[in-house]
Coordinates of C-alpha atoms in Angstrom, one line a residue:
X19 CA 0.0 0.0 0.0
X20 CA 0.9 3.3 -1.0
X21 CA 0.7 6.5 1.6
X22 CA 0.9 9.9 0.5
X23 CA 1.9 12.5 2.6
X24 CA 1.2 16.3 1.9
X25 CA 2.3 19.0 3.9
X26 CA 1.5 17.2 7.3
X27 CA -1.7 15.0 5.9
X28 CA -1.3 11.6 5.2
X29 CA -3.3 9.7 2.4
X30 CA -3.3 6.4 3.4
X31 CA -3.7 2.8 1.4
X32 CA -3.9 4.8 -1.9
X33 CA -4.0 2.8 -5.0
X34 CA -4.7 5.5 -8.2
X35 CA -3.9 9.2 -8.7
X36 CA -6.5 11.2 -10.7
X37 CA -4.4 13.8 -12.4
X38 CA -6.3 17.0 -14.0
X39 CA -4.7 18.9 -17.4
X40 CA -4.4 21.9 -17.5
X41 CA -3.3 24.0 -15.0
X42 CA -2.1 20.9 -13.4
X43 CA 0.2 19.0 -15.5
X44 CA 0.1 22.1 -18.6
X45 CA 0.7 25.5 -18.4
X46 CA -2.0 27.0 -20.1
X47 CA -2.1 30.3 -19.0
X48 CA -0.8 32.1 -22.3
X49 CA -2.8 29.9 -24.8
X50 CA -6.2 30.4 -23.3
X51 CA -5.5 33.6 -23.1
X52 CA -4.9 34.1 -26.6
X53 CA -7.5 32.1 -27.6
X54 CA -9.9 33.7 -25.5
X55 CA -9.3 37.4 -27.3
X56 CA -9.1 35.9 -30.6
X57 CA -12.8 34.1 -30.2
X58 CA -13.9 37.6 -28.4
X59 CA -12.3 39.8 -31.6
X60 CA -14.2 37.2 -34.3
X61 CA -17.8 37.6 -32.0
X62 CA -17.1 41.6 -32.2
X63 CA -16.8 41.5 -36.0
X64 CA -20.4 39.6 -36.7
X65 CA -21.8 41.4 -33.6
X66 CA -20.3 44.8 -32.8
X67 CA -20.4 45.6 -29.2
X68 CA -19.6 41.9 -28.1
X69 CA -16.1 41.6 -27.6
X70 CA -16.0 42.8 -24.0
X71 CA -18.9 41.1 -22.9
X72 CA -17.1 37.9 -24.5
X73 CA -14.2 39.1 -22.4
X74 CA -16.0 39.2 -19.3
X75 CA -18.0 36.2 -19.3
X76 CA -14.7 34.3 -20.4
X77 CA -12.7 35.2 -17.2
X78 CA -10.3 37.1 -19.1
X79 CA -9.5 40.9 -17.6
X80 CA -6.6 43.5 -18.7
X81 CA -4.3 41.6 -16.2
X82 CA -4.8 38.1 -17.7
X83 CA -7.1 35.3 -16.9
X84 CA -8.9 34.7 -14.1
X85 CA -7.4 31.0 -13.1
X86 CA -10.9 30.2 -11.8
X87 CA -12.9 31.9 -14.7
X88 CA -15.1 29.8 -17.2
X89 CA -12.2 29.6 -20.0
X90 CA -9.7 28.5 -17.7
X91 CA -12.0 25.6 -15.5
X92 CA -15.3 24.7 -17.9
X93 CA -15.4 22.3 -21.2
X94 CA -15.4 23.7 -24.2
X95 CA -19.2 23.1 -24.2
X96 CA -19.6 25.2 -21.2
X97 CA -17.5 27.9 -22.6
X98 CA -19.6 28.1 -25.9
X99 CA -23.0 28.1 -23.5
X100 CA -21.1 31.1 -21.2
X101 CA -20.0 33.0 -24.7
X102 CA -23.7 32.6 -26.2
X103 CA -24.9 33.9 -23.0
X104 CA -22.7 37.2 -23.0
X105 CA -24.0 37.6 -26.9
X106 CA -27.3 37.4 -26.0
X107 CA -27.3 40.3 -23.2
X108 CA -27.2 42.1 -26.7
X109 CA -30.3 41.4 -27.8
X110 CA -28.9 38.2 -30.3
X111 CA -31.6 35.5 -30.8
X112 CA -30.3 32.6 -28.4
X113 CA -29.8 30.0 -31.1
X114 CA -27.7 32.9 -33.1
X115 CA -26.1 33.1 -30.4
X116 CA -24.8 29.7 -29.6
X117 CA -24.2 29.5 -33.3
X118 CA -22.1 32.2 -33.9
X119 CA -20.2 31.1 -30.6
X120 CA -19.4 27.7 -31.7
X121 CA -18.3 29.2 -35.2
X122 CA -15.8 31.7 -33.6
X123 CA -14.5 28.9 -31.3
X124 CA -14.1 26.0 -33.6
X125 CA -11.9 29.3 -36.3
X126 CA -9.9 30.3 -32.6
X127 CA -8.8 27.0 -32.3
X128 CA -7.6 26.3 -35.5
X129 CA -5.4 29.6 -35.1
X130 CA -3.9 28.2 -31.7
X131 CA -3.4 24.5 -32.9
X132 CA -2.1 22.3 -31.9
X133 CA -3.0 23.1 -28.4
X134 CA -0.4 20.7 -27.0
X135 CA 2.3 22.9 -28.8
X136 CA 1.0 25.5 -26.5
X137 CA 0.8 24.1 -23.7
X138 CA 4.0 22.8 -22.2
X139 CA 4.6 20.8 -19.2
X140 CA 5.0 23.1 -16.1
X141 CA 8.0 22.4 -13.8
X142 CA 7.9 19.5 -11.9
X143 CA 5.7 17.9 -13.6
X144 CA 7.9 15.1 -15.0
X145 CA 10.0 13.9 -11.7
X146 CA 6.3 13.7 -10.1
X147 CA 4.7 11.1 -12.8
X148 CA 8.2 9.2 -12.3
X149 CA 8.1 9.2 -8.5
X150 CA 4.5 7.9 -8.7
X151 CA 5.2 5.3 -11.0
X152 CA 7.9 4.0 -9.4
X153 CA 5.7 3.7 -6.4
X154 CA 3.4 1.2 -8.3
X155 CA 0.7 3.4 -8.4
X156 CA -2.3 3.4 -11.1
X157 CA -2.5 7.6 -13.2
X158 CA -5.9 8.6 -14.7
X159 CA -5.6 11.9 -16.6
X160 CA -8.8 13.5 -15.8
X161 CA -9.5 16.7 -17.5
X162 CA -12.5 19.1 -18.5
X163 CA -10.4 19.4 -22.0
X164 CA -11.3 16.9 -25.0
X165 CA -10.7 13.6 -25.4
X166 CA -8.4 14.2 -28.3
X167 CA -6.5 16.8 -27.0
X168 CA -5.6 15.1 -24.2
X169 CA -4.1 12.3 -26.8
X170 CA -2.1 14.3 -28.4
X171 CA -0.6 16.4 -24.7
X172 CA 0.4 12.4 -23.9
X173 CA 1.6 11.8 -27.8
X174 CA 3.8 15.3 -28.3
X175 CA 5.3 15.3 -24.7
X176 CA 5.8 11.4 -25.0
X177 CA 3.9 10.9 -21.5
X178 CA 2.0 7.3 -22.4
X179 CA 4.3 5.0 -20.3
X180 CA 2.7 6.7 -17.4
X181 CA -1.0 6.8 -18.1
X182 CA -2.9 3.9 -17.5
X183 CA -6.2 5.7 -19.1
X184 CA -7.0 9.0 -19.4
X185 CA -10.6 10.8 -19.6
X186 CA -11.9 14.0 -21.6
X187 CA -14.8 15.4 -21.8
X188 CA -17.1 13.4 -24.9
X189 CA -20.4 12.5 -25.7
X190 CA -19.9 9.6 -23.3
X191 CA -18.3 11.9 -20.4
X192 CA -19.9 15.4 -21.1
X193 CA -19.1 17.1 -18.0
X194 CA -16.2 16.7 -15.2
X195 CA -17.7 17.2 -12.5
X196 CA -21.0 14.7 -13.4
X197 CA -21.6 12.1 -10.5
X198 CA -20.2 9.4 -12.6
X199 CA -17.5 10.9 -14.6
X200 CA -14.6 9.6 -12.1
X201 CA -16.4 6.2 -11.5
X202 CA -16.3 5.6 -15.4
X203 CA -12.6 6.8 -14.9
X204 CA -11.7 4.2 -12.6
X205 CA -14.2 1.3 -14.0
X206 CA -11.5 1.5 -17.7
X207 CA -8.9 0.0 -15.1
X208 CA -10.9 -1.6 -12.7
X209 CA -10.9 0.6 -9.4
X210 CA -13.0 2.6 -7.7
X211 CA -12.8 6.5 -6.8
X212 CA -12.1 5.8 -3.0
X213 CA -9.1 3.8 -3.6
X214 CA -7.5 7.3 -5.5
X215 CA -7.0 11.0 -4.8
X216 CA -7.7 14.0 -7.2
X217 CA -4.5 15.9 -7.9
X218 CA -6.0 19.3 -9.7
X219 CA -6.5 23.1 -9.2
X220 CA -9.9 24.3 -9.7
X221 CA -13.4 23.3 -7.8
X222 CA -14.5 21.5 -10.7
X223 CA -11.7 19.1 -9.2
X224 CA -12.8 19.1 -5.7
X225 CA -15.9 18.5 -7.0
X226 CA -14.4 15.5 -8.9
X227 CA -13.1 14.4 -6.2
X228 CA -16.0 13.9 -3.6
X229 CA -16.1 10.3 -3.9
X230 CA -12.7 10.0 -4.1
X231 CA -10.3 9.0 -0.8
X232 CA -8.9 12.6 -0.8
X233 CA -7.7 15.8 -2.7
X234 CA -4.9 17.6 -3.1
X235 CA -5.3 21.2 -4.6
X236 CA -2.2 22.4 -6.9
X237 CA -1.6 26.3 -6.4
X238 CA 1.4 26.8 -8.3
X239 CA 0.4 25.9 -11.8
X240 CA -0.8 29.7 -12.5
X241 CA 1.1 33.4 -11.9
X242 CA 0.1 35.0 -9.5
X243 CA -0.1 31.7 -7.6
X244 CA -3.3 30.5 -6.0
X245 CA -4.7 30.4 -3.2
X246 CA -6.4 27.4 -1.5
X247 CA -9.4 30.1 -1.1
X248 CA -9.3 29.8 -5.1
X249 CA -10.0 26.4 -5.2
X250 CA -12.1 26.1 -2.2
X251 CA -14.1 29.2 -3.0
X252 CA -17.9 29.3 -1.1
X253 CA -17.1 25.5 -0.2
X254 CA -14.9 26.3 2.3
X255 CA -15.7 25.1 5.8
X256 CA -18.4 22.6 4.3
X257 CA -15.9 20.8 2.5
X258 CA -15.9 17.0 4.5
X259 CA -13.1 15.5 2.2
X260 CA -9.4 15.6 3.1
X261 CA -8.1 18.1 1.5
X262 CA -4.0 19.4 1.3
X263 CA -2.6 22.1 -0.9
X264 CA 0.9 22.3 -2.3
X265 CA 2.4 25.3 -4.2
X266 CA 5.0 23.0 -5.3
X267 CA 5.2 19.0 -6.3
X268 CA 8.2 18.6 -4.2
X269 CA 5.8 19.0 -1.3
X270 CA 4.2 15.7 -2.0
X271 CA 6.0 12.6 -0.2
X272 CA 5.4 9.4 -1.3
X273 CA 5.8 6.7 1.0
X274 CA 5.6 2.7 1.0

């Protein structure tokens, strides 16, 4: 049995590690962010007035992005639901809307592809997989991102020896932070959520992780770096799973 210990809180009997994408294991920071003006500039050409509404309802500010904004945490469903929504304040018919959002989207991200390009690993990312690994432990890539994408993040940074599955978002698994996306997770390698914890940075991955054996927040995949208030947000007190935050993978001890 495997015991991970985090800044003074121990994990105990722990089988699996649920690892999230981006933010976690990618930096992402500087893609979404360009892809998040260039889909608001193309919505401000077919609807003049748009672009900072777009901006808004994206998470993106003059500063940079809001690490727990809609473009940074939500699927790319969610984002094109959040961008209609911002459209339609205007006065734009609702199925316009979500029209003209998916259109602007789907031209953005052929301007910033391949994402994985993008979107390197951040630091420490590598020694952790290999520690974990060596412990004998089971790694689920879990991520609000698409299926595909996160095949070719594994492909281009040659990261398959240590992923026994991974999990995007898909007509199967439409939503991370559904009841049963971790379950169906863990059922492709026969396990169940209790004998893993969630390794992520956003409350869609708290979330994720409420029927999983624990959760361990990662602060420092974003500048400035987060809080655990970020992650936590109105949960805060009400949160019953155990929960640790690390700034820095080092911080995470894993123990026989």
């Amino acid at each position: 049995m495997v015991t991970l210990s985090c800044n003074g809180k121990l994990f105990r009997n722990i089988h699996a590690v649920f690892l999230d994408k981006d933010g976690t294991l990618a930096n992402v920071a500087n893609y979404l962010i360009q892809l998040g003006h260039i889909q608001a500039q193309l919505m401000e050409q077919e609807l003049p007035g748009t672009c900072a509404l777009i901006l808004k309802a994206l998470g993106l500010t003059p500063e940079g992005l809001t690490a727990s904004g809609l473009l940074a945490v939500g699927s790319r469903q969610e984002t094109i639901l959040g961008a209609a929504s911002a459209a339609a304040i205007t006065g734009c018919p609702w199925v316009q809307a979500v029209e003209l959002a998916t259109a602007t989207f789907a031209i953005a991200d052929k301007k910033c592809s391949p994402k994985a390009v993008y979107t390197p690993l951040l630091p420490g990312v590598l020694g952790l997989l290999q520690r974990l690994r060596q412990a004998n432990l089971k790694l689920i890539m879990v991520s609000a991102d698409s299926q595909s994408n996160l095949e070719q993040f594994v492909e281009h940074y040659e990261l398959a020896a240590y992923f026994d599955h991974l999990q995007g978002v898909s007509n199967q698994n439409p939503s991370k932070t559904a009841f049963d996306f971790l379950p169906r997770a863990c059922q492709a390698i026969g396990l169940l959520p209790n004998q893993g914890v969630v390794i992520g940075d956003s409350a869609s991955d708290l979330r994720m992780a409420e029927s999983a054996k624990g959760f361990i927040g990662y602060l420092g995949g974003w500048q400035p770096v987060l809080s655990p208030i970020d992650i936590l947000g109105d949960m805060g007190s009400s949160v019953s799973l155990d929960c640790s935050f690390i700034a820095d993978f080092r911080q995470l001890d894993i123990l026989a």
